[in-house]
GROMACS .gro file of C-alpha atoms in nm:
model
  142
    1MET     CA    1  -4.006   2.948  -3.378
    2ARG     CA    2  -3.956   2.831  -3.737
    3ALA     CA    3  -3.724   3.123  -3.809
    4ALA     CA    4  -3.515   3.037  -3.503
    5ARG     CA    5  -3.483   2.675  -3.618
    6VAL     CA    6  -3.379   2.780  -3.967
    7LEU     CA    7  -3.127   3.027  -3.823
    8LEU     CA    8  -2.981   2.768  -3.583
    9GLY     CA    9  -2.970   2.507  -3.861
   10ALA     CA   10  -2.787   2.747  -4.092
   11LEU     CA   11  -2.546   2.839  -3.813
   12GLY     CA   12  -2.477   2.469  -3.743
   13ALA     CA   13  -2.424   2.392  -4.112
   14GLY     CA   14  -2.192   2.690  -4.142
   15LEU     CA   15  -1.986   2.578  -3.843
   16ALA     CA   16  -1.968   2.223  -3.982
   17LEU     CA   17  -1.843   2.355  -4.317
   18TRP     CA   18  -1.589   2.577  -4.141
   19GLY     CA   19  -1.466   2.273  -3.944
   20LEU     CA   20  -1.429   2.073  -4.264
   21TRP     CA   21  -1.241   2.363  -4.423
   22GLN     CA   22  -1.001   2.363  -4.128
   23MET     CA   23  -0.929   1.994  -4.194
   24ARG     CA   24  -0.823   2.050  -4.557
   25ASP     CA   25  -0.450   2.036  -4.483
   26LEU     CA   26  -0.457   1.724  -4.264
   27THR     CA   27  -0.268   1.414  -4.375
   28ARG     CA   28  -0.439   1.082  -4.443
   29GLU     CA   29  -0.310   0.953  -4.109
   30GLN     CA   30  -0.456   1.253  -3.924
   31LEU     CA   31  -0.791   1.215  -4.102
   32THR     CA   32  -0.799   0.845  -4.015
   33SER     CA   33  -0.726   0.933  -3.653
   34GLU     CA   34  -1.005   1.195  -3.654
   35ALA     CA   35  -1.252   0.940  -3.794
   36PHE     CA   36  -1.144   0.678  -3.538
   37TRP     CA   37  -1.198   0.920  -3.248
   38ALA     CA   38  -1.533   1.043  -3.386
   39VAL     CA   39  -1.668   0.688  -3.424
   40GLY     CA   40  -1.516   0.588  -3.090
   41ALA     CA   41  -1.688   0.878  -2.916
   42VAL     CA   42  -2.027   0.776  -3.053
   43VAL     CA   43  -1.974   0.412  -2.956
   44LEU     CA   44  -1.849   0.510  -2.610
   45HIS     CA   45  -2.147   0.737  -2.556
   46ASP     CA   46  -2.411   0.494  -2.681
   47ALA     CA   47  -2.266   0.173  -2.538
   48VAL     CA   48  -2.127   0.297  -2.205
   49LEU     CA   49  -2.218   0.649  -2.096
   50ALA     CA   50  -2.586   0.654  -2.194
   51PRO     CA   51  -2.671   0.322  -2.021
   52ILE     CA   52  -2.485   0.434  -1.708
   53ALA     CA   53  -2.678   0.764  -1.707
   54VAL     CA   54  -3.009   0.579  -1.745
   55LEU     CA   55  -2.925   0.338  -1.462
   56VAL     CA   56  -2.810   0.617  -1.230
   57GLY     CA   57  -3.124   0.819  -1.312
   58TRP     CA   58  -3.347   0.519  -1.246
   59ALA     CA   59  -3.171   0.443  -0.917
   60ALA     CA   60  -3.186   0.807  -0.808
   61HIS     CA   61  -3.558   0.820  -0.884
   62ARG     CA   62  -3.617   0.509  -0.678
   63LEU     CA   63  -3.388   0.596  -0.385
   64LEU     CA   64  -3.391   0.974  -0.344
   65PRO     CA   65  -3.676   1.169  -0.189
   66GLY     CA   66  -3.861   1.399  -0.430
   67PRO     CA   67  -3.697   1.731  -0.336
   68PHE     CA   68  -3.349   1.585  -0.396
   69ARG     CA   69  -3.412   1.438  -0.742
   70ARG     CA   70  -3.377   1.753  -0.955
   71PRO     CA   71  -3.060   1.882  -0.787
   72ALA     CA   72  -2.910   1.531  -0.806
   73ALA     CA   73  -2.985   1.514  -1.179
   74ILE     CA   74  -2.820   1.852  -1.236
   75ALA     CA   75  -2.519   1.758  -1.025
   76PHE     CA   76  -2.480   1.425  -1.205
   77ILE     CA   77  -2.472   1.596  -1.545
   78VAL     CA   78  -2.208   1.844  -1.425
   79TRP     CA   79  -2.009   1.572  -1.245
   80GLY     CA   80  -2.015   1.346  -1.550
   81THR     CA   81  -1.890   1.627  -1.771
   82LEU     CA   82  -1.613   1.711  -1.523
   83THR     CA   83  -1.513   1.347  -1.498
   84VAL     CA   84  -1.493   1.304  -1.875
   85ALA     CA   85  -1.288   1.626  -1.903
   86PHE     CA   86  -1.057   1.520  -1.618
   87PHE     CA   87  -1.029   1.157  -1.731
   88PRO     CA   88  -0.686   1.184  -1.897
   89THR     CA   89  -0.533   1.331  -1.583
   90LEU     CA   90  -0.730   1.111  -1.343
   91SER     CA   91  -0.612   0.800  -1.527
   92GLY     CA   92  -0.251   0.920  -1.531
   93GLN     CA   93  -0.228   0.944  -1.910
   94GLY     CA   94  -0.209   1.321  -1.944
   95GLY     CA   95   0.148   1.408  -1.852
   96LYS     CA   96   0.493   1.390  -2.000
   97PRO     CA   97   0.765   1.232  -1.784
   98GLY     CA   98   1.036   1.478  -1.692
   99ASN     CA   99   0.823   1.787  -1.759
  100ASP     CA  100   0.652   1.897  -1.437
  101THR     CA  101   0.505   2.206  -1.602
  102VAL     CA  102   0.263   2.008  -1.821
  103LEU     CA  103   0.050   1.877  -1.536
  104GLY     CA  104   0.174   2.080  -1.245
  105LEU     CA  105  -0.170   2.142  -1.093
  106PRO     CA  106  -0.345   1.911  -0.843
  107TYR     CA  107  -0.609   1.780  -1.086
  108VAL     CA  108  -0.721   1.488  -0.870
  109LEU     CA  109  -0.764   1.720  -0.572
  110THR     CA  110  -0.954   1.968  -0.790
  111TRP     CA  111  -1.185   1.691  -0.914
  112LEU     CA  112  -1.243   1.573  -0.555
  113VAL     CA  113  -1.320   1.927  -0.437
  114MET     CA  114  -1.565   1.979  -0.726
  115THR     CA  115  -1.730   1.647  -0.641
  116GLY     CA  116  -1.768   1.765  -0.281
  117VAL     CA  117  -1.912   2.097  -0.398
  118LEU     CA  118  -2.170   1.913  -0.610
  119ILE     CA  119  -2.267   1.686  -0.319
  120ALA     CA  120  -2.306   1.993  -0.097
  121TYR     CA  121  -2.523   2.151  -0.367
  122VAL     CA  122  -2.750   1.845  -0.384
  123VAL     CA  123  -2.790   1.831  -0.007
  124GLY     CA  124  -2.840   2.207   0.032
  125ASP     CA  125  -3.083   2.249  -0.255
  126GLY     CA  126  -3.270   1.932  -0.161
  127LEU     CA  127  -3.316   2.054   0.196
  128ARG     CA  128  -3.426   2.396   0.068
  129ARG     CA  129  -3.680   2.234  -0.163
  130ARG     CA  130  -3.805   2.009   0.118
  131ARG     CA  131  -3.842   2.308   0.351
  132SER     CA  132  -4.026   2.519   0.092
  133ARG     CA  133  -4.253   2.225   0.011
  134SER     CA  134  -4.341   2.175   0.378
  135VAL     CA  135  -4.403   2.551   0.423
  136ALA     CA  136  -4.631   2.552   0.118
  137THR     CA  137  -4.815   2.241   0.244
  138GLY     CA  138  -4.851   2.397   0.592
  139ALA     CA  139  -4.986   2.721   0.444
  140ARG     CA  140  -5.252   2.528   0.252
  141ALA     CA  141  -5.351   2.324   0.558
  142SER     CA  142  -5.430   2.633   0.770
   0.00000   0.00000   0.00000
């Protein structure tokens, strides 16, 4: 396990150095923008996203039956990632007026369909887990 940690640490350090090397030709304005977005991402995560995730997890634990909790947690992680990735288009900030080719796809519809797929996954997997739990309990009772 120690060798794997050292290898992963070296790989991460190498990738960080490569990223810094790629930034060598950026202007001061671009570097300032990069720093602003990096700090903003940390603040956004720690001040907004993490507390929301904790509250949703707490509520799901209190409200959902046991077999539905794990699939709901998985779906929430995927849904949150999709929502963050789709945010520029969902908020209307991702396109250029007069150029229909930039955002020509139905992003809102795609996001809604993916949300529906995740809800179907939670319901389906939760019911499957409930059924397998009741079968296992019934087998022990006989």
